[in-house]
Amino acid sequence: MKKEGVLIVVVAVMASLLEIIDASIVNVALPSMMGNLGATLEDISMVITGYAIANAIVLPVSAWLGERIGRRTYYLGCILLFTATSVACGLAPNLATLTVFRILQGLAGGALLPTSQTLIYEQFPKEKAGIAGAIFGMSVMIGPTLGPTLGGYLTDTFGWRSIFNINLPLGLLAFFVGAMVIFDREKDPAHKEEKHELDIWGLTFLVLGIGCLQYVLERGESEDWFASKLILFNTVVATVSLPLFVWWETKVKNPIIDVRLFLKPIVSNGVLLMGMVGFFLYGVVFILPIYVSRTLHFDATQTGMLFIPGSLLTVAVMPWVGQRMYKGTNPKWLIFVGLLSLEVCLYLMTLLSPLSSKGEILRMLFVRGFGMAFLFVPINSSILSQFKGIEMGQVSGLLNLARQIGGSIGIALIGTMLNKNSHQNYLDLSTKVSLLNSNAQSAYYSSANGLTQKMSDSLGMASGNEAALKSLYGRIQNQVFMLSFKQLMFLMMIIFAISFIPLYLLRFKEKTNKVVDAH
């Protein structure tokens, strides 16, 4: 690879990491932001929701925008806008200003992933698609792991504003290096003079459909789903806008997204497969920190550190997977190994208990890390290698969007089911806990006798009996959580098993190690 190619890969990886890390780095800083800005949890959550919605809107149209504006101008402009809005977020004096700049940051960040992916693929010979996929996959995997850990450290050490300000030197470095080496893709001479009119209606339907859908998925649980008129309104808008978008794009001459791509089984099945990967990836990252905080009493930084060893395993195995593809291994077998590993990971999570050790959790995360290495590289490389030009850019955007939407669905489903199952399990258990039950009676009296008056006073209790009741209630709550956790893991196992269907239906027209020039 030429020196310029190496620099382009470095810039693309940096831009990808900036975007992915910023999607999760804010989560651990929310309590500090609430105190500093005087906001409630519901208010401050719009900082995350606004970013996710803006991101989802831009992802599928990134290739179209890059083709219309020019890839160099579009990509470098988005890096500069992302950096500028990051600094603006760090300087924001109030919540309203922070939310506005966070949305603008999400709009700029939405361009970075798909464009970075195609830039990386262009720098490698056709037969080394797997290596290109490994490089991009490592940035996708490292980002969600590094985000909470880095966010926790920066917030505890320098304050919450530092999680945005740290993007300034990295963003400027990526911009100036990118300005030296990134140029527009040479267009097919037959299409140089072609004029593209702005598809206003297509863009409108897309923004309304994806934006409202993402809002429903992000805010549904906190607003009690369809009990909220706003959630109901957004659901109706998304349900109407998305079919209208598909219908309209089949009618116009120059669509924003060529929806006919979904008629190709490799696109429809690939998008569904990547959506299921996002469902698992973000779902586990959402539920596992809740588990370790309840059972091992980990703080945010310790929880983030827990994910690092498994992610390092992913980074170590990805190049090997890329080499296997280079040597002609059928990518469907590699993907099968990955999906099977994630099913094993979910099964191991059903075996966790309040007595599980950190070692058991790490072993489960190693299985997860091993499986993820077998998914991102083969899925991206094998599917994108079937396309060229702007089509490759559009498919890249759709795959990234599918991963994000799948992750939002996973988080929404887990949050809703955890709440619902917890209520039901509490009702089931509480009916069996009374002094008429010999086990409950034994637990109550042993706790009451074991708690001294001094300990009761220090806990703010009037008597040892009251302390015993509090202890018994805490034990019930722990059991309720573990029952709900196990039920959720079994449910995720069943849902994730669906991913074997699109894998079986994947069909390749060309050799998957052949990658052509992309957008």
Short mmCIF file of C-alpha atoms in Angstrom, two decimals:
data_model
loop_
_atom_site.label_atom_id
_atom_site.label_comp_id
_atom_site.label_asym_id
_atom_site.label_seq_id
_atom_site.Cartn_x
_atom_site.Cartn_y
_atom_site.Cartn_z
CA MET A 1 0.00 0.00 0.00
CA LYS A 2 1.26 3.48 -0.86
CA LYS A 3 2.02 6.08 1.82
CA GLU A 4 -1.08 8.07 0.82
CA GLY A 5 -3.21 4.94 1.22
CA VAL A 6 -1.86 4.35 4.73
CA LEU A 7 -2.71 7.95 5.70
CA ILE A 8 -6.23 7.61 4.26
CA VAL A 9 -6.80 4.45 6.34
CA VAL A 10 -5.51 6.23 9.46
CA VAL A 11 -7.85 9.19 8.87
CA ALA A 12 -10.82 6.90 8.18
CA VAL A 13 -10.19 4.87 11.36
CA MET A 14 -9.82 8.04 13.44
CA ALA A 15 -13.06 9.49 12.04
CA SER A 16 -14.91 6.22 12.66
CA LEU A 17 -13.68 6.02 16.24
CA LEU A 18 -14.61 9.63 16.94
CA GLU A 19 -18.18 9.01 15.77
CA ILE A 20 -18.69 5.65 17.49
CA ILE A 21 -17.09 6.68 20.79
CA ASP A 22 -19.20 9.84 20.94
CA ALA A 23 -22.36 7.75 20.61
CA SER A 24 -21.66 6.11 24.00
CA ILE A 25 -19.19 8.35 25.85
CA VAL A 26 -21.97 10.65 27.10
CA ASN A 27 -23.90 7.91 28.93
CA VAL A 28 -21.65 7.74 31.98
CA ALA A 29 -21.45 11.55 32.27
CA LEU A 30 -25.23 12.07 32.51
CA PRO A 31 -25.35 12.39 36.35
CA SER A 32 -22.63 15.09 36.31
CA MET A 33 -24.37 16.91 33.46
CA MET A 34 -27.70 16.80 35.32
CA GLY A 35 -26.17 18.40 38.41
CA ASN A 36 -24.22 21.03 36.49
CA LEU A 37 -27.06 22.05 34.16
CA GLY A 38 -29.89 21.61 36.67
CA ALA A 39 -31.76 19.14 34.43
CA THR A 40 -33.83 16.04 35.12
CA LEU A 41 -32.88 12.62 33.74
CA GLU A 42 -35.71 12.84 31.20
CA ASP A 43 -34.50 16.25 29.99
CA ILE A 44 -30.83 15.32 29.77
CA SER A 45 -31.57 12.09 27.89
CA MET A 46 -32.40 14.22 24.82
CA VAL A 47 -28.65 14.77 24.50
CA ILE A 48 -28.35 11.06 23.63
CA THR A 49 -31.64 10.74 21.77
CA GLY A 50 -31.02 13.78 19.55
CA TYR A 51 -27.60 12.47 18.53
CA ALA A 52 -28.98 9.01 17.70
CA ILE A 53 -31.88 10.40 15.64
CA ALA A 54 -29.64 12.74 13.63
CA ASN A 55 -27.17 9.93 13.08
CA ALA A 56 -29.84 7.54 11.82
CA ILE A 57 -31.22 10.12 9.36
CA VAL A 58 -27.86 10.78 7.67
CA LEU A 59 -26.51 7.21 7.51
CA PRO A 60 -28.61 5.97 4.57
CA VAL A 61 -28.19 9.14 2.47
CA SER A 62 -24.47 9.61 3.07
CA ALA A 63 -23.47 8.09 -0.28
CA TRP A 64 -25.99 10.25 -2.16
CA LEU A 65 -24.80 13.43 -0.41
CA GLY A 66 -21.16 12.57 -1.08
CA GLU A 67 -21.89 11.99 -4.77
CA ARG A 68 -23.80 15.26 -5.04
CA ILE A 69 -21.45 17.53 -3.06
CA GLY A 70 -18.20 15.73 -3.81
CA ARG A 71 -16.68 13.19 -1.46
CA ARG A 72 -13.68 15.34 -0.48
CA THR A 73 -15.79 18.39 0.36
CA TYR A 74 -18.49 16.34 2.10
CA TYR A 75 -16.19 14.12 4.18
CA LEU A 76 -13.74 16.81 5.26
CA GLY A 77 -16.60 19.23 5.89
CA CYS A 78 -18.31 16.69 8.15
CA ILE A 79 -15.07 16.08 10.10
CA LEU A 80 -14.68 19.83 10.61
CA LEU A 81 -18.37 20.28 11.56
CA PHE A 82 -18.19 17.30 13.94
CA THR A 83 -15.12 18.82 15.63
CA ALA A 84 -16.63 22.32 15.84
CA THR A 85 -19.93 21.09 17.29
CA SER A 86 -18.03 18.93 19.80
CA VAL A 87 -16.27 22.03 21.12
CA ALA A 88 -19.61 23.89 21.11
CA CYS A 89 -21.13 21.09 23.21
CA GLY A 90 -18.25 21.41 25.67
CA LEU A 91 -18.85 25.17 25.96
CA ALA A 92 -22.67 24.99 26.03
CA PRO A 93 -24.05 27.20 28.83
CA ASN A 94 -27.40 25.43 29.14
CA LEU A 95 -29.26 22.25 28.19
CA ALA A 96 -31.09 23.71 25.17
CA THR A 97 -27.82 24.84 23.55
CA LEU A 98 -26.16 21.52 24.34
CA THR A 99 -29.03 19.57 22.75
CA VAL A 100 -28.97 21.68 19.55
CA PHE A 101 -25.21 21.25 19.06
CA ARG A 102 -25.45 17.57 19.93
CA ILE A 103 -28.00 17.11 17.12
CA LEU A 104 -25.69 18.93 14.69
CA GLN A 105 -22.85 16.71 15.88
CA GLY A 106 -24.97 13.65 15.10
CA LEU A 107 -25.75 14.95 11.59
CA ALA A 108 -22.03 15.40 10.89
CA GLY A 109 -21.11 12.08 12.49
CA GLY A 110 -23.60 10.14 10.40
CA ALA A 111 -21.44 10.72 7.32
CA LEU A 112 -18.23 9.47 8.88
CA LEU A 113 -18.96 5.75 9.25
CA PRO A 114 -20.13 4.72 5.75
CA THR A 115 -17.70 7.06 3.97
CA SER A 116 -14.81 5.89 6.15
CA GLN A 117 -15.72 2.29 5.41
CA THR A 118 -15.64 2.77 1.64
CA LEU A 119 -12.41 4.80 1.87
CA ILE A 120 -10.72 1.91 3.70
CA TYR A 121 -11.93 -0.63 1.14
CA GLU A 122 -10.56 1.45 -1.74
CA GLN A 123 -7.01 1.35 -0.38
CA PHE A 124 -6.63 -2.43 -0.62
CA PRO A 125 -6.23 -4.68 -3.66
CA LYS A 126 -9.34 -6.52 -4.73
CA GLU A 127 -8.22 -9.79 -3.21
CA LYS A 128 -7.64 -8.30 0.27
CA ALA A 129 -11.18 -7.25 1.12
CA GLY A 130 -11.05 -9.26 4.34
CA ILE A 131 -8.11 -7.23 5.65
CA ALA A 132 -9.96 -4.00 4.87
CA GLY A 133 -13.00 -5.35 6.68
CA ALA A 134 -10.85 -6.28 9.68
CA ILE A 135 -9.49 -2.74 9.98
CA PHE A 136 -12.95 -1.18 9.84
CA GLY A 137 -14.41 -3.86 12.12
CA MET A 138 -11.79 -3.17 14.79
CA SER A 139 -12.84 0.49 14.97
CA VAL A 140 -16.51 -0.52 15.16
CA MET A 141 -15.80 -2.94 18.01
CA ILE A 142 -13.36 -0.78 19.99
CA GLY A 143 -15.63 2.29 19.95
CA PRO A 144 -18.57 1.02 22.08
CA THR A 145 -16.10 -0.50 24.56
CA LEU A 146 -13.78 2.47 24.84
CA GLY A 147 -16.59 5.06 25.04
CA PRO A 148 -17.94 4.38 28.58
CA THR A 149 -14.45 3.70 30.00
CA LEU A 150 -12.94 6.88 28.55
CA GLY A 151 -16.06 8.86 29.45
CA GLY A 152 -15.93 7.72 33.06
CA TYR A 153 -12.25 8.59 33.43
CA LEU A 154 -12.54 12.02 31.78
CA THR A 155 -15.66 12.93 33.75
CA ASP A 156 -14.16 11.90 37.10
CA THR A 157 -10.82 13.61 36.38
CA PHE A 158 -11.57 16.71 34.31
CA GLY A 159 -15.36 17.15 34.36
CA TRP A 160 -18.06 16.27 31.83
CA ARG A 161 -17.14 19.02 29.35
CA SER A 162 -13.83 17.28 28.66
CA ILE A 163 -15.62 14.38 26.91
CA PHE A 164 -16.48 16.81 24.10
CA ASN A 165 -13.34 18.99 24.15
CA ILE A 166 -11.06 15.98 23.67
CA ASN A 167 -12.37 15.75 20.09
CA LEU A 168 -10.72 19.06 19.14
CA PRO A 169 -7.08 17.91 18.65
CA LEU A 170 -8.11 14.55 17.19
CA GLY A 171 -10.63 16.10 14.82
CA LEU A 172 -8.21 18.76 13.59
CA LEU A 173 -5.51 16.13 13.03
CA ALA A 174 -7.92 14.00 11.01
CA PHE A 175 -9.03 17.04 9.00
CA PHE A 176 -5.56 18.32 8.06
CA VAL A 177 -4.17 14.87 7.20
CA GLY A 178 -7.35 14.06 5.26
CA ALA A 179 -7.09 17.34 3.32
CA MET A 180 -3.70 16.21 2.02
CA VAL A 181 -4.67 12.72 0.85
CA ILE A 182 -8.45 12.45 0.27
CA PHE A 183 -9.81 13.41 -3.14
CA ASP A 184 -12.99 12.85 -5.13
CA ARG A 185 -13.51 9.49 -6.77
CA GLU A 186 -13.14 9.55 -10.52
CA LYS A 187 -16.56 9.24 -12.06
CA ASP A 188 -17.55 7.09 -14.96
CA PRO A 189 -17.13 9.29 -18.10
CA ALA A 190 -20.60 8.27 -19.21
CA HIS A 191 -22.09 9.94 -16.13
CA LYS A 192 -19.93 13.04 -15.78
CA GLU A 193 -22.44 15.37 -17.30
CA GLU A 194 -25.47 13.86 -15.60
CA LYS A 195 -27.44 16.36 -13.54
CA HIS A 196 -29.14 15.23 -10.35
CA GLU A 197 -32.15 17.16 -9.16
CA LEU A 198 -32.73 17.35 -5.42
CA ASP A 199 -35.31 14.79 -4.36
CA ILE A 200 -37.18 17.00 -1.88
CA TRP A 201 -40.08 14.61 -1.21
CA GLY A 202 -37.82 11.59 -0.84
CA LEU A 203 -35.62 13.47 1.64
CA THR A 204 -38.70 14.67 3.56
CA PHE A 205 -40.23 11.19 3.85
CA LEU A 206 -36.85 9.73 4.89
CA VAL A 207 -36.20 12.34 7.58
CA LEU A 208 -39.71 11.96 9.01
CA GLY A 209 -39.71 8.16 8.83
CA ILE A 210 -36.25 7.41 10.23
CA GLY A 211 -36.32 10.32 12.68
CA CYS A 212 -39.70 9.41 14.19
CA LEU A 213 -38.85 5.68 14.28
CA GLN A 214 -35.59 6.35 16.11
CA TYR A 215 -37.39 8.66 18.56
CA VAL A 216 -39.95 5.95 19.35
CA LEU A 217 -37.20 3.37 19.95
CA GLU A 218 -35.07 5.72 22.05
CA ARG A 219 -37.85 7.25 24.18
CA GLY A 220 -40.60 4.64 24.16
CA GLU A 221 -39.71 2.94 27.43
CA SER A 222 -39.17 6.16 29.41
CA GLU A 223 -42.52 7.60 28.19
CA ASP A 224 -44.54 4.39 28.73
CA TRP A 225 -44.88 3.69 25.01
CA PHE A 226 -48.35 4.26 23.57
CA ALA A 227 -49.65 5.81 26.77
CA SER A 228 -47.75 8.87 25.55
CA LYS A 229 -49.46 10.91 22.83
CA LEU A 230 -46.07 12.01 21.50
CA ILE A 231 -44.89 8.41 21.09
CA LEU A 232 -48.19 7.51 19.42
CA PHE A 233 -47.88 10.49 17.05
CA ASN A 234 -44.30 9.60 16.08
CA THR A 235 -45.31 5.98 15.50
CA VAL A 236 -48.08 7.04 13.12
CA VAL A 237 -45.74 9.42 11.25
CA ALA A 238 -43.06 6.72 10.88
CA THR A 239 -45.62 4.11 9.79
CA VAL A 240 -46.92 6.43 7.08
CA SER A 241 -43.64 8.06 5.99
CA LEU A 242 -41.47 4.97 5.46
CA PRO A 243 -43.85 3.20 3.01
CA LEU A 244 -44.36 6.54 1.23
CA PHE A 245 -40.59 6.91 0.96
CA VAL A 246 -40.21 3.47 -0.61
CA TRP A 247 -43.07 4.15 -3.05
CA TRP A 248 -41.70 7.57 -4.00
CA GLU A 249 -38.13 6.35 -4.55
CA THR A 250 -39.37 3.82 -7.09
CA LYS A 251 -40.98 6.66 -9.10
CA VAL A 252 -38.22 9.31 -9.29
CA LYS A 253 -35.37 9.23 -11.79
CA ASN A 254 -32.57 9.98 -9.34
CA PRO A 255 -33.56 8.57 -5.93
CA ILE A 256 -31.71 9.35 -2.71
CA ILE A 257 -31.58 5.63 -1.98
CA ASP A 258 -32.02 3.02 -4.67
CA VAL A 259 -34.65 0.98 -2.81
CA ARG A 260 -34.58 -1.57 -5.61
CA LEU A 261 -31.34 -2.78 -4.01
CA PHE A 262 -33.55 -4.52 -1.44
CA LEU A 263 -34.88 -6.73 -4.23
CA LYS A 264 -31.44 -8.31 -4.30
CA PRO A 265 -31.35 -11.10 -1.69
CA ILE A 266 -27.78 -10.26 -0.73
CA VAL A 267 -28.86 -6.75 0.36
CA SER A 268 -32.10 -7.64 2.13
CA ASN A 269 -30.57 -10.62 3.93
CA GLY A 270 -27.34 -8.73 4.66
CA VAL A 271 -29.23 -5.80 6.19
CA LEU A 272 -31.31 -8.17 8.34
CA LEU A 273 -28.18 -10.03 9.43
CA MET A 274 -26.41 -6.81 10.40
CA GLY A 275 -29.53 -5.66 12.23
CA MET A 276 -29.44 -8.84 14.32
CA VAL A 277 -25.75 -8.27 15.09
CA GLY A 278 -26.61 -4.74 16.28
CA PHE A 279 -29.47 -6.19 18.36
CA PHE A 280 -27.01 -8.45 20.18
CA LEU A 281 -24.10 -5.99 20.41
CA TYR A 282 -25.99 -3.04 21.89
CA GLY A 283 -28.43 -5.21 23.84
CA VAL A 284 -25.65 -6.94 25.79
CA VAL A 285 -23.80 -3.65 26.34
CA PHE A 286 -27.07 -2.27 27.78
CA ILE A 287 -28.09 -5.13 30.11
CA LEU A 288 -24.71 -6.40 31.39
CA PRO A 289 -23.69 -3.14 33.16
CA ILE A 290 -27.01 -3.27 35.02
CA TYR A 291 -26.24 -6.83 36.11
CA VAL A 292 -22.68 -6.14 37.33
CA SER A 293 -23.75 -2.97 39.16
CA ARG A 294 -26.45 -4.94 41.00
CA THR A 295 -24.40 -8.04 41.80
CA LEU A 296 -20.73 -6.97 41.86
CA HIS A 297 -21.42 -3.30 42.69
CA PHE A 298 -19.14 -2.05 39.89
CA ASP A 299 -19.01 1.65 39.04
CA ALA A 300 -19.04 2.97 35.45
CA THR A 301 -15.25 2.86 35.01
CA GLN A 302 -14.95 -0.69 36.37
CA THR A 303 -17.79 -1.81 34.11
CA GLY A 304 -16.09 -0.31 31.07
CA MET A 305 -12.82 -2.04 31.97
CA LEU A 306 -14.70 -5.34 32.15
CA PHE A 307 -15.43 -5.17 28.40
CA ILE A 308 -11.85 -4.42 27.33
CA PRO A 309 -10.28 -7.95 27.46
CA GLY A 310 -13.02 -9.41 25.22
CA SER A 311 -12.69 -6.52 22.78
CA LEU A 312 -8.93 -7.02 22.63
CA LEU A 313 -9.59 -10.64 21.69
CA THR A 314 -11.83 -9.40 18.87
CA VAL A 315 -9.07 -7.09 17.64
CA ALA A 316 -6.55 -9.95 17.77
CA VAL A 317 -8.75 -12.44 15.88
CA MET A 318 -10.11 -10.08 13.18
CA PRO A 319 -6.89 -10.00 11.08
CA TRP A 320 -6.82 -13.81 11.11
CA VAL A 321 -10.42 -13.89 9.89
CA GLY A 322 -9.45 -11.44 7.14
CA GLN A 323 -6.61 -13.73 6.12
CA ARG A 324 -8.98 -16.72 5.99
CA MET A 325 -11.18 -14.79 3.56
CA TYR A 326 -8.12 -13.87 1.51
CA LYS A 327 -7.27 -17.58 1.25
CA GLY A 328 -10.74 -18.36 -0.07
CA THR A 329 -12.65 -19.60 2.98
CA ASN A 330 -16.41 -19.42 2.42
CA PRO A 331 -17.57 -16.35 4.40
CA LYS A 332 -20.85 -18.09 5.26
CA TRP A 333 -18.95 -20.62 7.36
CA LEU A 334 -17.08 -17.83 9.15
CA ILE A 335 -20.36 -16.01 9.84
CA PHE A 336 -21.89 -19.27 11.07
CA VAL A 337 -19.07 -19.66 13.62
CA GLY A 338 -19.67 -16.10 14.78
CA LEU A 339 -23.43 -16.50 15.17
CA LEU A 340 -23.00 -19.80 17.00
CA SER A 341 -20.49 -18.20 19.38
CA LEU A 342 -22.94 -15.42 20.22
CA GLU A 343 -25.66 -17.98 20.91
CA VAL A 344 -23.25 -19.73 23.29
CA CYS A 345 -22.52 -16.35 24.90
CA LEU A 346 -26.24 -15.76 25.50
CA TYR A 347 -26.58 -19.28 26.95
CA LEU A 348 -23.70 -18.58 29.36
CA MET A 349 -25.49 -15.39 30.41
CA THR A 350 -28.55 -17.45 31.37
CA LEU A 351 -26.27 -19.31 33.84
CA LEU A 352 -25.18 -16.15 35.69
CA SER A 353 -26.39 -15.69 39.25
CA PRO A 354 -25.86 -13.32 42.20
CA LEU A 355 -22.95 -15.58 43.21
CA SER A 356 -21.20 -15.46 39.81
CA SER A 357 -17.60 -14.28 39.92
CA LYS A 358 -15.85 -11.73 37.77
CA GLY A 359 -13.98 -14.61 36.11
CA GLU A 360 -17.24 -16.19 34.90
CA ILE A 361 -18.33 -12.89 33.38
CA LEU A 362 -14.96 -12.43 31.68
CA ARG A 363 -15.15 -15.93 30.16
CA MET A 364 -18.57 -15.12 28.77
CA LEU A 365 -17.23 -11.85 27.32
CA PHE A 366 -14.30 -13.71 25.74
CA VAL A 367 -16.80 -15.92 23.91
CA ARG A 368 -18.62 -12.76 22.80
CA GLY A 369 -15.39 -11.15 21.62
CA PHE A 370 -14.39 -14.26 19.70
CA GLY A 371 -17.78 -14.43 17.97
CA MET A 372 -17.86 -10.74 17.01
CA ALA A 373 -14.53 -11.13 15.16
CA PHE A 374 -16.19 -13.67 12.85
CA LEU A 375 -19.10 -11.37 11.95
CA PHE A 376 -18.08 -7.81 11.02
CA VAL A 377 -15.32 -8.79 8.60
CA PRO A 378 -17.17 -11.49 6.58
CA ILE A 379 -20.52 -9.68 6.52
CA ASN A 380 -19.15 -6.33 5.36
CA SER A 381 -16.52 -7.72 2.98
CA SER A 382 -18.66 -10.39 1.35
CA ILE A 383 -21.64 -8.07 0.77
CA LEU A 384 -19.82 -4.89 -0.26
CA SER A 385 -17.63 -6.83 -2.68
CA GLN A 386 -20.72 -7.46 -4.83
CA PHE A 387 -21.17 -3.73 -5.58
CA LYS A 388 -19.23 -0.81 -7.00
CA GLY A 389 -19.42 2.97 -7.19
CA ILE A 390 -22.28 4.75 -5.47
CA GLU A 391 -24.16 1.45 -5.00
CA MET A 392 -21.39 0.26 -2.69
CA GLY A 393 -21.65 3.48 -0.70
CA GLN A 394 -25.42 3.12 -0.40
CA VAL A 395 -25.19 -0.49 0.75
CA SER A 396 -22.52 0.52 3.28
CA GLY A 397 -24.87 3.18 4.66
CA LEU A 398 -27.74 0.70 4.86
CA LEU A 399 -25.61 -1.84 6.73
CA ASN A 400 -24.51 0.77 9.27
CA LEU A 401 -28.10 2.00 9.64
CA ALA A 402 -29.32 -1.58 10.16
CA ARG A 403 -26.78 -2.08 12.94
CA GLN A 404 -27.90 1.12 14.67
CA ILE A 405 -31.65 0.44 14.28
CA GLY A 406 -31.13 -3.15 15.43
CA GLY A 407 -29.28 -1.87 18.49
CA SER A 408 -32.07 0.60 19.27
CA ILE A 409 -34.65 -2.19 18.99
CA GLY A 410 -32.55 -4.38 21.29
CA ILE A 411 -32.24 -1.67 23.95
CA ALA A 412 -35.94 -0.77 23.71
CA LEU A 413 -37.01 -4.43 23.94
CA ILE A 414 -34.72 -5.22 26.87
CA GLY A 415 -35.73 -2.08 28.77
CA THR A 416 -39.43 -2.78 28.27
CA MET A 417 -39.27 -6.50 29.06
CA LEU A 418 -37.03 -5.94 32.11
CA ASN A 419 -39.58 -3.51 33.53
CA LYS A 420 -42.57 -5.73 32.68
CA ASN A 421 -41.01 -8.97 33.91
CA SER A 422 -39.79 -7.32 37.11
CA HIS A 423 -43.32 -6.22 38.01
CA GLN A 424 -44.72 -9.69 37.35
CA ASN A 425 -41.92 -11.54 39.13
CA TYR A 426 -42.26 -9.26 42.17
CA LEU A 427 -45.99 -10.02 42.36
CA ASP A 428 -45.30 -13.75 42.06
CA LEU A 429 -42.57 -13.78 44.73
CA SER A 430 -44.16 -11.36 47.20
CA THR A 431 -47.28 -13.53 47.51
CA LYS A 432 -45.07 -16.35 48.79
CA VAL A 433 -43.15 -14.25 51.31
CA SER A 434 -45.06 -14.03 54.58
CA LEU A 435 -44.68 -15.25 58.14
CA LEU A 436 -46.96 -18.15 57.19
CA ASN A 437 -44.15 -19.44 54.96
CA SER A 438 -41.56 -21.37 56.98
CA ASN A 439 -38.59 -20.28 54.82
CA ALA A 440 -39.59 -16.60 54.92
CA GLN A 441 -40.23 -16.88 58.68
CA SER A 442 -36.78 -18.38 59.24
CA ALA A 443 -35.08 -15.69 57.16
CA TYR A 444 -36.96 -12.93 58.94
CA TYR A 445 -36.25 -14.05 62.51
CA SER A 446 -32.61 -14.91 61.83
CA SER A 447 -32.09 -11.41 60.39
CA ALA A 448 -33.94 -9.75 63.26
CA ASN A 449 -31.93 -11.60 65.88
CA GLY A 450 -28.65 -10.93 64.07
CA LEU A 451 -29.10 -7.17 63.83
CA THR A 452 -28.13 -5.30 66.99
CA GLN A 453 -29.87 -2.16 68.20
CA LYS A 454 -26.75 -0.12 67.40
CA MET A 455 -26.71 -1.34 63.80
CA SER A 456 -30.43 -0.62 63.51
CA ASP A 457 -29.91 2.93 64.75
CA SER A 458 -27.07 3.53 62.28
CA LEU A 459 -29.34 2.37 59.47
CA GLY A 460 -32.10 4.70 60.59
CA MET A 461 -34.31 1.86 61.78
CA ALA A 462 -36.52 1.93 64.85
CA SER A 463 -35.80 -1.71 65.67
CA GLY A 464 -34.05 -4.84 64.54
CA ASN A 465 -37.39 -6.10 63.20
CA GLU A 466 -37.65 -3.14 60.84
CA ALA A 467 -34.08 -3.73 59.67
CA ALA A 468 -34.95 -7.39 59.06
CA LEU A 469 -37.92 -6.38 56.89
CA LYS A 470 -35.69 -4.04 54.89
CA SER A 471 -33.15 -6.81 54.43
CA LEU A 472 -35.84 -9.25 53.33
CA TYR A 473 -37.21 -6.71 50.83
CA GLY A 474 -33.70 -6.25 49.36
CA ARG A 475 -33.28 -10.01 48.96
CA ILE A 476 -36.61 -10.20 47.15
CA GLN A 477 -35.61 -7.39 44.81
CA ASN A 478 -32.34 -9.16 43.97
CA GLN A 479 -34.21 -12.37 43.20
CA VAL A 480 -36.72 -10.46 41.06
CA PHE A 481 -33.91 -8.91 39.04
CA MET A 482 -32.12 -12.23 38.50
CA LEU A 483 -35.34 -13.96 37.41
CA SER A 484 -36.06 -11.14 34.96
CA PHE A 485 -32.43 -11.17 33.74
CA LYS A 486 -32.51 -14.91 33.01
CA GLN A 487 -35.87 -14.62 31.23
CA LEU A 488 -34.47 -11.84 29.05
CA MET A 489 -31.40 -13.85 28.12
CA PHE A 490 -33.56 -16.81 27.05
CA LEU A 491 -35.71 -14.42 25.01
CA MET A 492 -32.61 -12.94 23.34
CA MET A 493 -31.39 -16.46 22.53
CA ILE A 494 -34.65 -17.21 20.74
CA ILE A 495 -34.74 -13.91 18.86
CA PHE A 496 -31.08 -14.04 17.85
CA ALA A 497 -31.54 -17.55 16.45
CA ILE A 498 -33.52 -15.87 13.64
CA SER A 499 -30.18 -14.60 12.28
CA PHE A 500 -29.38 -18.08 10.91
CA ILE A 501 -32.21 -17.65 8.38
CA PRO A 502 -30.74 -14.67 6.45
CA LEU A 503 -27.33 -16.35 6.66
CA TYR A 504 -28.73 -19.43 4.91
CA LEU A 505 -30.37 -17.24 2.25
CA LEU A 506 -27.22 -15.25 1.42
CA ARG A 507 -26.13 -15.82 -2.18
CA PHE A 508 -23.01 -14.42 -3.86
CA LYS A 509 -22.74 -13.75 -7.59
CA GLU A 510 -19.00 -13.05 -7.54
CA LYS A 511 -16.09 -14.22 -5.44
CA THR A 512 -16.29 -12.43 -2.14
CA ASN A 513 -12.62 -11.47 -2.09
CA LYS A 514 -13.12 -9.25 -5.13
CA VAL A 515 -13.61 -5.63 -4.15
CA VAL A 516 -14.03 -2.97 -6.78
CA ASP A 517 -13.61 0.80 -6.57
CA ALA A 518 -16.17 2.24 -4.18
CA HIS A 519 -17.74 5.58 -3.43
#
